[in-house]
Coordinates of C-alpha atoms in Angstrom, one line a residue:
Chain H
X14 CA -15.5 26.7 106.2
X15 CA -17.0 29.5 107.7
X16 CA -19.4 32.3 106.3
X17 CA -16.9 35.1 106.3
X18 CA -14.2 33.2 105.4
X19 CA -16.3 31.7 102.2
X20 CA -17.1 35.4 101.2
X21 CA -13.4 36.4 101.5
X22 CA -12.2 33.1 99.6
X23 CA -14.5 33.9 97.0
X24 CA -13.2 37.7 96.4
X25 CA -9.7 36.5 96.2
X26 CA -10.4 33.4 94.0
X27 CA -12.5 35.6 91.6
X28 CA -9.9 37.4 90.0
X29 CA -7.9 34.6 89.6
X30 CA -10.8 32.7 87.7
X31 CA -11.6 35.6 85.6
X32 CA -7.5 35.7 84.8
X33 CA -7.9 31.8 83.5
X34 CA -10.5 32.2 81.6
X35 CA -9.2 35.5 79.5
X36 CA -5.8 33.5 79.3
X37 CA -5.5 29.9 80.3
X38 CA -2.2 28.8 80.7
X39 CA -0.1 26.9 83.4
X40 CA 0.8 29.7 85.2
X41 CA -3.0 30.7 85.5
X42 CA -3.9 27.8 86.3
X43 CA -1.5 27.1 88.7
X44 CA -2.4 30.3 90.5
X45 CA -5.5 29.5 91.0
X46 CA -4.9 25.8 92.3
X47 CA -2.5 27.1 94.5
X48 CA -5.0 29.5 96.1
X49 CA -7.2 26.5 96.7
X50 CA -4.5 25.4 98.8
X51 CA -3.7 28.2 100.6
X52 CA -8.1 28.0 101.1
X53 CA -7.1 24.6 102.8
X54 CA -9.8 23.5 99.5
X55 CA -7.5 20.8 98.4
X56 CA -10.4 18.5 96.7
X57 CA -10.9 21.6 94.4
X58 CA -7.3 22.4 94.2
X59 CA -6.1 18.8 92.8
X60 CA -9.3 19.4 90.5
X61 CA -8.3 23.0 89.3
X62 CA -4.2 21.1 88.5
X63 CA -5.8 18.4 87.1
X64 CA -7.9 20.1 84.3
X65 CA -4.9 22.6 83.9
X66 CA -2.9 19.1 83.2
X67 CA -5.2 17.8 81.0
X68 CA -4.3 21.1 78.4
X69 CA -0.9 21.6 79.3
X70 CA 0.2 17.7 79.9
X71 CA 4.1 19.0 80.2
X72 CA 3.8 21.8 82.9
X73 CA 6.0 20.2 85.8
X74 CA 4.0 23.0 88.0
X75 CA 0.8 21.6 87.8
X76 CA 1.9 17.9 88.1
X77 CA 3.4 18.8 91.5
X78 CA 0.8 20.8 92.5
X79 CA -1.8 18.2 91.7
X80 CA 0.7 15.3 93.6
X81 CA 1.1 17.6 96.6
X82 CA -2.9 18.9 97.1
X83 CA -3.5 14.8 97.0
X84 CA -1.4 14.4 99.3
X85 CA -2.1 16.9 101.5
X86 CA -5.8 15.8 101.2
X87 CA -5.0 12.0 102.2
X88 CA -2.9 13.5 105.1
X89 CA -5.8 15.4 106.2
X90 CA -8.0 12.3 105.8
X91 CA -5.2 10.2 107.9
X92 CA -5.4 12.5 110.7
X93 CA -9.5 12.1 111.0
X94 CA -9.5 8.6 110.7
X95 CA -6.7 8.1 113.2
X96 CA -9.2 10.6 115.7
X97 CA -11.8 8.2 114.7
X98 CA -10.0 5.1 115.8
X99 CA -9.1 6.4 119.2
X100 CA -12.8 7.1 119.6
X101 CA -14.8 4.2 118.3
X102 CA -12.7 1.7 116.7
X103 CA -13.9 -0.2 113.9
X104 CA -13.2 -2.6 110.9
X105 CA -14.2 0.5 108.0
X106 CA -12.0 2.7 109.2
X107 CA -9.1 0.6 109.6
X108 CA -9.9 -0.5 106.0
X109 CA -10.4 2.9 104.5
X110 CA -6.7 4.0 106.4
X111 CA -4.5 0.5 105.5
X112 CA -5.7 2.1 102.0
X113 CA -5.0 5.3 102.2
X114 CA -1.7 4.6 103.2
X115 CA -1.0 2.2 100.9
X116 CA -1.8 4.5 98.3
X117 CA 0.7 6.9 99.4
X118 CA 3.1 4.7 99.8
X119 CA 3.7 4.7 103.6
X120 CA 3.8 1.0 103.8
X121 CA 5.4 0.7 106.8
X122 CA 3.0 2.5 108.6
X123 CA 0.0 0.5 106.8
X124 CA 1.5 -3.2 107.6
X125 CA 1.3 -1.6 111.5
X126 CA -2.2 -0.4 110.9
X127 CA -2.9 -3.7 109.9
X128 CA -1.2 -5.3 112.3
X129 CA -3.1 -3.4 115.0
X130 CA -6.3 -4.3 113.1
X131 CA -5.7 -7.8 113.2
X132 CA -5.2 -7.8 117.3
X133 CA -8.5 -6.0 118.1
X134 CA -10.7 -8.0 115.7
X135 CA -8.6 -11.1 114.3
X136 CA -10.6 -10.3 111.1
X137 CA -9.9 -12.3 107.6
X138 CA -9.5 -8.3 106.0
X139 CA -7.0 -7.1 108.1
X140 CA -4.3 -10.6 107.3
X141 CA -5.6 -9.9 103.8
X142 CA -4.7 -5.9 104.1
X143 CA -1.1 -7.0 106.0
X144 CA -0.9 -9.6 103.1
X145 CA -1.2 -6.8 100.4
X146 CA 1.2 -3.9 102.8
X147 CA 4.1 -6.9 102.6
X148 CA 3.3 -7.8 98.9
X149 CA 3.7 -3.9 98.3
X150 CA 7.3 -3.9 100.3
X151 CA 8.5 -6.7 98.4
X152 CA 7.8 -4.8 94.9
X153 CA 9.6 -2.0 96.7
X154 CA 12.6 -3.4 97.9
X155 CA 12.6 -7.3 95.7
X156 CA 13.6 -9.1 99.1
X157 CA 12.6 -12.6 99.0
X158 CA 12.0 -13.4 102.5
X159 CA 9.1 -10.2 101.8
X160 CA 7.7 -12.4 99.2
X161 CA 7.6 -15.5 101.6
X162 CA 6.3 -13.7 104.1
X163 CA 3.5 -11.7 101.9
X164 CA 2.4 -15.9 101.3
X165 CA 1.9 -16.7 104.4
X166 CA -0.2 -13.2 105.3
X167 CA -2.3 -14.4 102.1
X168 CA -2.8 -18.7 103.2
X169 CA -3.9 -17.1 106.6
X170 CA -5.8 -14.7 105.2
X171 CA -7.8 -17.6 102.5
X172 CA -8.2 -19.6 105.7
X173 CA -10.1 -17.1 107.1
X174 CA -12.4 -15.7 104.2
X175 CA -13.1 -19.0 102.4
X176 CA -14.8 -18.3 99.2
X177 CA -13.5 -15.0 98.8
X178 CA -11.5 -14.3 95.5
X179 CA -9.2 -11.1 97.0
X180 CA -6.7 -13.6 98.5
X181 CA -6.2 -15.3 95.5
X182 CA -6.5 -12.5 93.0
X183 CA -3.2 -11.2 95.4
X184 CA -1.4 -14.5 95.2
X185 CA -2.4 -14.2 91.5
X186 CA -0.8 -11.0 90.3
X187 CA 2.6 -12.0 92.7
X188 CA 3.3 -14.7 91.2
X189 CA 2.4 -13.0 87.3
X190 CA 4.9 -10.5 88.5
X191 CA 8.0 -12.8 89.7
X192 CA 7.3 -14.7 86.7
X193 CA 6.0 -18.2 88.3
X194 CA 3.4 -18.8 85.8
X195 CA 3.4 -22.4 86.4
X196 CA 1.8 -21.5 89.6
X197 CA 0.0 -18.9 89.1
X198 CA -1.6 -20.3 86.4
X199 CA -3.2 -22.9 89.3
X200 CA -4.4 -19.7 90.8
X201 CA -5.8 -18.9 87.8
X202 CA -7.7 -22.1 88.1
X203 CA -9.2 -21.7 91.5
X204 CA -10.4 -18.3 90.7
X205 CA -12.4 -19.5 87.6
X206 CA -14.0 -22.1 90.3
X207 CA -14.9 -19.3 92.3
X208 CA -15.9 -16.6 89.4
X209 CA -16.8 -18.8 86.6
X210 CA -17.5 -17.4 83.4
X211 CA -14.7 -14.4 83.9
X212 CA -13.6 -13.7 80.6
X213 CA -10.7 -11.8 81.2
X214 CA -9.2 -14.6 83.8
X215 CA -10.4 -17.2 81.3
X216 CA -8.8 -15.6 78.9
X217 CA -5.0 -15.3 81.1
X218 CA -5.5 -18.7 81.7
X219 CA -5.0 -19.8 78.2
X220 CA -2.5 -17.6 77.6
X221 CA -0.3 -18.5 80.5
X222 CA -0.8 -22.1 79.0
X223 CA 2.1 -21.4 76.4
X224 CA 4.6 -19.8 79.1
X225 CA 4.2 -22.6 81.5
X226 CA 6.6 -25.2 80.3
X227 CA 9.8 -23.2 80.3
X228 CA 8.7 -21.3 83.8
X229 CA 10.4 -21.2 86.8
X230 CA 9.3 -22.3 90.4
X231 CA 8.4 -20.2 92.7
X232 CA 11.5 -20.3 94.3
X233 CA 13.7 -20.1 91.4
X234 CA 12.0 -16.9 90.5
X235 CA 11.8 -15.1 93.6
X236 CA 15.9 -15.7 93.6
X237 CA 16.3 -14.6 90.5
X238 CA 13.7 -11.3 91.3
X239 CA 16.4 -10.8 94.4
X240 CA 19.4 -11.0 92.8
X241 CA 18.5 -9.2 89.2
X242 CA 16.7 -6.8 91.0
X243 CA 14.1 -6.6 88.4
X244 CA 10.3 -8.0 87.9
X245 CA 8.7 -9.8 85.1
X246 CA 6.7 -7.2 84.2
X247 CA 9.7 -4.6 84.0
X248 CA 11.0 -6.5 81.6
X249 CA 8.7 -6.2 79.2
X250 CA 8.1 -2.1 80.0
X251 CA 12.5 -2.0 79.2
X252 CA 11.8 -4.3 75.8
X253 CA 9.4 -1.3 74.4
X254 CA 12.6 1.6 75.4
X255 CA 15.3 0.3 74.3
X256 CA 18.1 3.1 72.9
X257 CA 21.5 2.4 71.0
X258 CA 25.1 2.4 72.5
X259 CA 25.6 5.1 69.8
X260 CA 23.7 7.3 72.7
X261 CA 26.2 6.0 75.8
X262 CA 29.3 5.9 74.0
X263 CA 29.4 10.1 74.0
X264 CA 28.9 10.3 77.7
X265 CA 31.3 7.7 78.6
X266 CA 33.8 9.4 76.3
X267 CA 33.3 12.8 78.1
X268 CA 33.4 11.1 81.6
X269 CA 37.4 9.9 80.7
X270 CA 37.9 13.3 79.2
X271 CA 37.9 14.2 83.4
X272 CA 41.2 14.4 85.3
X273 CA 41.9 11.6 87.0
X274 CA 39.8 9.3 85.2
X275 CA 40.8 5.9 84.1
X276 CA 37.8 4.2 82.7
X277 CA 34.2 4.3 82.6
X278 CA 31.7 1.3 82.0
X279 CA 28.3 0.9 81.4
X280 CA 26.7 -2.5 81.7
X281 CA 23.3 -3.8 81.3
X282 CA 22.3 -7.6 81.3
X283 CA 25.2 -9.4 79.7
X284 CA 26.1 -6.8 77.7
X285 CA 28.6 -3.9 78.6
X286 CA 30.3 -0.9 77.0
X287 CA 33.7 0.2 78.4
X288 CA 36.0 3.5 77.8
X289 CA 39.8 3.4 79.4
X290 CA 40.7 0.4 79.9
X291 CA 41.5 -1.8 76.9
X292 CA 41.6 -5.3 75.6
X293 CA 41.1 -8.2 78.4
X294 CA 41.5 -5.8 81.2
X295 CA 38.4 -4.2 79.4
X296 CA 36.6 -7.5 79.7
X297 CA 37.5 -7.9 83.4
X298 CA 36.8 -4.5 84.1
X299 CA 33.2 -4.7 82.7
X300 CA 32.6 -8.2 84.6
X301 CA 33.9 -7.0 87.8
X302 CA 31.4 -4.2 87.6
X303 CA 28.4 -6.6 86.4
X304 CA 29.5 -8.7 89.3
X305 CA 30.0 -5.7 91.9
X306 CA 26.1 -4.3 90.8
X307 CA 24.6 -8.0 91.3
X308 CA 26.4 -8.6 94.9
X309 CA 25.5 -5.0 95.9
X310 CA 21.9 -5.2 94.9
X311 CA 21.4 -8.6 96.8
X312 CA 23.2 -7.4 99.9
X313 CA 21.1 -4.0 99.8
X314 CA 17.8 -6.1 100.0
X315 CA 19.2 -8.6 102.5
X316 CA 20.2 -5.9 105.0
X317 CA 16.7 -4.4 104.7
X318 CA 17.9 -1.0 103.2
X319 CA 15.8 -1.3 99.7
X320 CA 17.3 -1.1 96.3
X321 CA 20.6 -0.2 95.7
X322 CA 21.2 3.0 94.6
X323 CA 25.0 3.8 94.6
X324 CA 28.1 1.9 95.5
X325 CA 31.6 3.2 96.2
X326 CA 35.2 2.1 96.7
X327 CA 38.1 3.2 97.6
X328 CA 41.4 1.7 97.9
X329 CA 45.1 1.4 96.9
X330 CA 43.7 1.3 93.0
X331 CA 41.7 5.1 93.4
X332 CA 38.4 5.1 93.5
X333 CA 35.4 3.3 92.0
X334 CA 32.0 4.5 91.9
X335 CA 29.2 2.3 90.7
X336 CA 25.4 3.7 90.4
X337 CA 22.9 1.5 89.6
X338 CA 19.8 2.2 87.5
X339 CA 16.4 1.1 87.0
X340 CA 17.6 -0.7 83.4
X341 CA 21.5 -1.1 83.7
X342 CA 24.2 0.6 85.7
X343 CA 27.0 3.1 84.8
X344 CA 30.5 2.9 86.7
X345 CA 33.4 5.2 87.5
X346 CA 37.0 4.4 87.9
X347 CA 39.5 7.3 89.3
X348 CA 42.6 7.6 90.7
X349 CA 40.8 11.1 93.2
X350 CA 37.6 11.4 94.2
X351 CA 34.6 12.2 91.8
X352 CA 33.7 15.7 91.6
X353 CA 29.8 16.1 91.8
X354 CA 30.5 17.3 88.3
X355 CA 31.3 13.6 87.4
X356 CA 29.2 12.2 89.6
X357 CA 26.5 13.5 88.6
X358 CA 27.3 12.0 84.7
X359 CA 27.0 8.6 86.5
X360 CA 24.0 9.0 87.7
X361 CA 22.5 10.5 84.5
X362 CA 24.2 7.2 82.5
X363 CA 23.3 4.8 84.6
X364 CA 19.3 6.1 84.8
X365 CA 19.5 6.2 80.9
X366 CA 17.1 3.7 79.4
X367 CA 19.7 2.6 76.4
X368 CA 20.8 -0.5 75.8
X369 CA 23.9 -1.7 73.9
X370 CA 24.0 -4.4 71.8
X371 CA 27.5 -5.9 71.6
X372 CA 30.3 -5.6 74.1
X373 CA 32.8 -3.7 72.7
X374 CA 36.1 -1.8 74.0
X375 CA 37.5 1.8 72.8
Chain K
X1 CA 36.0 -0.4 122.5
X2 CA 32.3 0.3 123.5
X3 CA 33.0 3.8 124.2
X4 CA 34.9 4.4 121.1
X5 CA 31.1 3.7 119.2
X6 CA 29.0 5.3 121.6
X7 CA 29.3 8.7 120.1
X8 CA 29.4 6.8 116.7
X9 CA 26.2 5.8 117.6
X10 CA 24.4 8.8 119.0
X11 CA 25.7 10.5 115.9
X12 CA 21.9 12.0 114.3
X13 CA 20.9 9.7 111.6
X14 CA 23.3 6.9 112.4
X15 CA 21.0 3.8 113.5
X16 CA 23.6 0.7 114.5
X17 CA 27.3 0.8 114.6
X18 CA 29.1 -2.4 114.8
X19 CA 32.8 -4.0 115.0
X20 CA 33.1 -6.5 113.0
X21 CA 35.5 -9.6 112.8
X22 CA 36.6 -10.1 109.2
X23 CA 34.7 -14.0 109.2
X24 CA 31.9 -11.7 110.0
X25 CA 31.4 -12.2 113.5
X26 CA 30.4 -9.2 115.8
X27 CA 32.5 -7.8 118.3
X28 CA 30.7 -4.5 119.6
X29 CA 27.3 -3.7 118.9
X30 CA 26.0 0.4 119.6
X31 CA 22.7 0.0 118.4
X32 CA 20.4 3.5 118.1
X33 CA 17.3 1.7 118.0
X34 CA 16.3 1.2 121.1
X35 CA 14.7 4.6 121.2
X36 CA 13.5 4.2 118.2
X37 CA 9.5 4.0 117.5
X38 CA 7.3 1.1 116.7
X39 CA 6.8 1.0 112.7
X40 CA 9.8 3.6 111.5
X41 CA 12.8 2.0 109.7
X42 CA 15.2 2.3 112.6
X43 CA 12.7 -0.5 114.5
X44 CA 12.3 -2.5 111.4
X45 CA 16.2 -2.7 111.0
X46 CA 16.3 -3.3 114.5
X47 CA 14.6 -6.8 113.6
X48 CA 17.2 -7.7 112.0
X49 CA 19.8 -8.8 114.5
X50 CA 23.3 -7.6 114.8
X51 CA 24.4 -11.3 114.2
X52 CA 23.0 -11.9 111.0
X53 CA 23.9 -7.8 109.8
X54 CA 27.4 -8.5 110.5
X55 CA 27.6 -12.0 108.3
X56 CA 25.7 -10.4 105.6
X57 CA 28.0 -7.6 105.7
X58 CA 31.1 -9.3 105.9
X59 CA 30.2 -11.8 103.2
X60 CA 29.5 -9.0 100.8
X61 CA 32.6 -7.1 101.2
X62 CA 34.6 -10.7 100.6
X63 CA 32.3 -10.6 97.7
X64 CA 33.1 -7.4 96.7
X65 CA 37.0 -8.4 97.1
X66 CA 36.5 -11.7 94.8
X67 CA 34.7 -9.8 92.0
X68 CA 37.6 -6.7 91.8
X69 CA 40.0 -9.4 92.7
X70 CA 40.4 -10.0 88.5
X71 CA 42.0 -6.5 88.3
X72 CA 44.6 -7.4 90.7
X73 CA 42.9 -4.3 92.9
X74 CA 43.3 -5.0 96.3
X75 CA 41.1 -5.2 99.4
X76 CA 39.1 -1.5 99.7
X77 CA 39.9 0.5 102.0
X78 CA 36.2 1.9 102.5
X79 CA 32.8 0.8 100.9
X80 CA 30.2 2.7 101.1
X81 CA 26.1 1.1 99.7
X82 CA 23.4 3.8 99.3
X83 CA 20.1 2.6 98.9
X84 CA 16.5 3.5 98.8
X85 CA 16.2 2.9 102.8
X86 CA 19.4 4.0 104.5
X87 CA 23.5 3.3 103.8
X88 CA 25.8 1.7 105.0
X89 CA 29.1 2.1 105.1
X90 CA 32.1 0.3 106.4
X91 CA 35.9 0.8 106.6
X92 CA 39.2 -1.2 107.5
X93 CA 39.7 -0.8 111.4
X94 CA 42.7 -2.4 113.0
X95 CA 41.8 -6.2 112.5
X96 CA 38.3 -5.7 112.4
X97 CA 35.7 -3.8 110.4
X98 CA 34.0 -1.1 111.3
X99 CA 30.6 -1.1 110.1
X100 CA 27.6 2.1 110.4
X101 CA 24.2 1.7 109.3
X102 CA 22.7 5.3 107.9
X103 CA 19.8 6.8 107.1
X104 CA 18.5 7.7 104.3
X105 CA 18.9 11.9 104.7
X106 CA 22.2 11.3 105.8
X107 CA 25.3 11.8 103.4
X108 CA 27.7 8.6 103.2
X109 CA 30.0 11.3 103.2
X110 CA 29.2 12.7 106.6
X111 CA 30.0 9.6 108.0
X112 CA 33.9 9.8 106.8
X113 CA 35.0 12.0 109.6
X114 CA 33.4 10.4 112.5
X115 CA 34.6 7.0 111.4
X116 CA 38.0 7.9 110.4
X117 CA 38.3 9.4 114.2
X118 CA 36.8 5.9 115.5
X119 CA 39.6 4.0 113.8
X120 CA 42.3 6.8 114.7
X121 CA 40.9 6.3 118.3
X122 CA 41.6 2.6 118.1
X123 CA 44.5 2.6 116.5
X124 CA 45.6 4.3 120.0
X125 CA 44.3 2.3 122.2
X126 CA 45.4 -0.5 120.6
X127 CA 48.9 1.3 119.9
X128 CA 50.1 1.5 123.9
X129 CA 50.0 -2.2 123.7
X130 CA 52.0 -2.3 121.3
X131 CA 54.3 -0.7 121.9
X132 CA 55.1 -1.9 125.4
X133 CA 55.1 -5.4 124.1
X134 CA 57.6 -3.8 122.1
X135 CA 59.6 -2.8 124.1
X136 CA 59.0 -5.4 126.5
X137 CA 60.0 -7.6 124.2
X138 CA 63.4 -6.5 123.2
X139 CA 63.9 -6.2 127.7
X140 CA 63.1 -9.5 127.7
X141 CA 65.0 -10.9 125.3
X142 CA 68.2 -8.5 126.5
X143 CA 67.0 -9.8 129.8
X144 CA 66.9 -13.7 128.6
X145 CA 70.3 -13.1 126.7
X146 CA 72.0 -11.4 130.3
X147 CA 70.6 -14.0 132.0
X148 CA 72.6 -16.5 129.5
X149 CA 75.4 -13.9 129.3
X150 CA 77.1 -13.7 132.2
X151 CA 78.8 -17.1 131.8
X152 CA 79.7 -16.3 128.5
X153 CA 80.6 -13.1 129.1
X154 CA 83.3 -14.2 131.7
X155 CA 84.3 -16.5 129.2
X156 CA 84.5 -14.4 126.4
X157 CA 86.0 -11.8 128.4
X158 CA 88.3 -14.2 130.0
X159 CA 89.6 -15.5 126.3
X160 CA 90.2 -11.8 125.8
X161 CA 92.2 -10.7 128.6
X162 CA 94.4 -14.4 127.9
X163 CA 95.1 -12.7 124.0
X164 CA 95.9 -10.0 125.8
X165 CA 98.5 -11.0 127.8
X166 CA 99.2 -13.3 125.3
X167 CA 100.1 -10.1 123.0

């Protein structure tokens, strides 16, 4: 930055400090990061958001003012190093930009930086960096043939960096998160070969000891990743939230209140709740929508378009609109189209983190 | 046909439009990703070949159709899949499917018009046909029954004018 423009930064930035300290509040602080920005000082602007955070935790201001000064920052950082490569390319700053863009979560354009890595140097890194760019797609979108893929990436990438722990400590937390412990409880193994005396991996070792006997293959669990939609570790995050149907009944209730509405479900797991339609058409109703979630999710990730967010019919029978949720997914059966009114009640249901217990009919 | 999904195609935001036999099989392909960038979605969907987008597609709407199938609901007329990376979304065209493959920052909704016009547009091309093998087909079978007429005509006509004089 130059001198002047320091000196006239620095008169416009005073009475904004002096402001935050004789009142601190989000909006103070938030002033003041946001005249950072407008500096083009986005280290010291994520910095000013950050401490504002750290004494107002709530302020949705700050939190997105902190998100986008990062970002901003990483962007600027992508531009230099991408000048940088068309000058003199070389290994660090391939590294340093596969990570930055991992880290924003441009994974596309990281596998190609990778890729591009890979064909100048044929370096173990760079199959270890496209390895990690495919592992992060397939916890994106839970496509198998990603998974199989990201494997290969990583046995080309071990070939190439014998001795090296980073492959394996990949193929490690892949398999932990599908749910093959069997296997990577062998991973386990060939890491404490190469890092005896790791406490923390001894100690996962001996754990995953218990889990192995009932644990899937590989295989098994990378279908069942694909067609649930969900990883092992989720799991365990949706055990901790779990609400009562006493909090989904209400909503469903006010969705049939709408004209033209002839039912609304909400399932989750094998369990699903379901207003309108009674007795076994409530049943069928409920498993048709289980089933129309499960086929849509597997078809979304086959066809390369991520995860399913929302699927609609339409037809002689009205009009059926399904969203599905990170936890369960909330469906809609009219005779007219949804207003976005309604629609929008779907999508608040089926991003609810409840659970019902018993599958019940009203 | 072609021509009925080029401007499907070139539509912003739409990346492949595809005909579709109902065993999945397709019948015109308008891809918009030949234009497309190394790296963006459009290319990565690219990979995927036309073949293998129309099975999948097709499977899961006969899918679809076997799990509704229990509520006595009958085939839909449209389906529409939003996801994280795109849409897709596919409606009944005259003994085929008609299949579009959407970005993400493009409304499923959007795509109603354009497709509805595709189908309408098919529907006459198709409809000339028809309707001359409509009519065609009654001339034909006027034509086949003169042919076999005349004969029986004479006769007929011939039995008449006897009860005729008869009377």
């Amino acid at each position: 930055m130059s001198f002047v423009r320091r000196i006239l930064s620095g008169s416009r930035l005073r009475p904004l400090r002096r402001a935050l300290v004789d009142s601190p509040s989000p909006r103070s602080y938030a002033a003041l990061a946001a005249e950072h920005v407008r500096m083009g000082e986005m280290e010291d602007a994520e910095r000013v958001a950050r401490e504002g955070l750290g004494l107002f935790p709530a302020s949705v201001e700050l939190a997105r003012l902190a998100d986008r000064s990062r970002a901003m920052e990483a962007e600027g950082r992508t531009r230099e190093l991408y000048r940088e490569l068309r000058d003199a390319p070389r290994a660090a700053v391939w590294r340093e930009l596969c990570g930055i863009l991992l880290d924003s979560g441009r994974i596309a354009r990281a596998e190609e930086c990778a890729q591009d890595w890979f064909n100048a140097t044929g370096d173990g890194n760079a199959q270890l960096a496209r390895g990690q760019a495919r592992c992060e797609r397939f916890f994106t979108d839970r496509r198998r043939d990603d998974a199989r893929l990201a494997l290969e990436l990583i046995d080309s990438a071990e070939k190439l960096l014998p001795r090296d722990a980073r492959p394996l400590r990949l193929r490690m937390s892949l398999y932990l998160r599908v749910g093959a412990m069997a296997d990577a409880r062998k991973v386990i193994g060939q890491l404490l070969e190469l890092e005896p005396g790791d406490s923390l991996l001894e100690a996962r070792f001996r754990s995953l000891g218990t889990l192995v006997d009932p644990s899937p293959t590989l295989d098994q669990a990378l279908r069942q990743v694909e067609k649930t939609g969900r990883l092992v570790d989720e799991d365990a995050v949706e055990k901790e939230g779990q609400a009562s149907a006493s909090d989904i009944r209400p909503v469903l209730k006010d969705m049939c209140n709408e004209p033209g509405v002839r039912g609304a479900v909400y399932v989750r797991g094998a369990t699903a709740l379901v207003q309108g339609p009674r007795g076994a058409t409530a049943e069928r109703t409920a498993r048709a929508v289980r089933e129309v979630v499960q086929k849509s999710r597997t078809a979304a990730r086959r066809l390369g378009l991520g995860q399913a967010l929302e699927v609609t019919l339409e037809g002689d029978f009205g009009h059926l609109l399904v969203c599905s949720g990170e936890m369960g997914a909330s469906a809609l059966w009219s005779t007219r189209q949804p207003t976005a009114r309604v629609r929008q009640k779907v999508v608040e249901l089926s991003a609810l983190t409840g659970t019902s217990t018993e599958e019940s009919e009203a | 046909m072609k021509k009925i999904l080029e401007p499907l195609a070139q539509t912003p935001g739409v990346r492949m439009a595809l005909l579709v036999a109902h065993d999945g099989v397709p019948v015109v392909v308008q891809n918009a990703s030949d234009k497309a960038p190394d790296g963006s979605p459009e290319a990565s969907l690219a990979g995927e070949t036309a073949d293998s987008l129309a099975a999948l597609a097709a499977g899961w709407l006969s899918e679809l159709e076997r799990s509704i199938g229990p509520l006595s609901w009958g085939s839909p007329r449209r389906v529409v899949l939003r996801a994280a990376r795109g849409s897709i979304v596919m409606t009944h065209a005259p003994g085929a499917l008609l299949l579009t493959i959407i970005d993400e920052r493009v409304s499923p909704d959007e795509m109603r018009l354009p497709m509805e016009a595709a189908v309408a547009r098919m529907e006459r091309l198709l409809r000339p046909r028809q309707e001359l093998e409509d009519v065609a087909a009654p001339v034909d079978h006027a034509s086949s029954i003169h042919a076999a007429l005349p004969a029986q005509a004479l006769h007929n006509g011939s039995a008449q004018s006897r009860a005729d004089t008869r009377s």
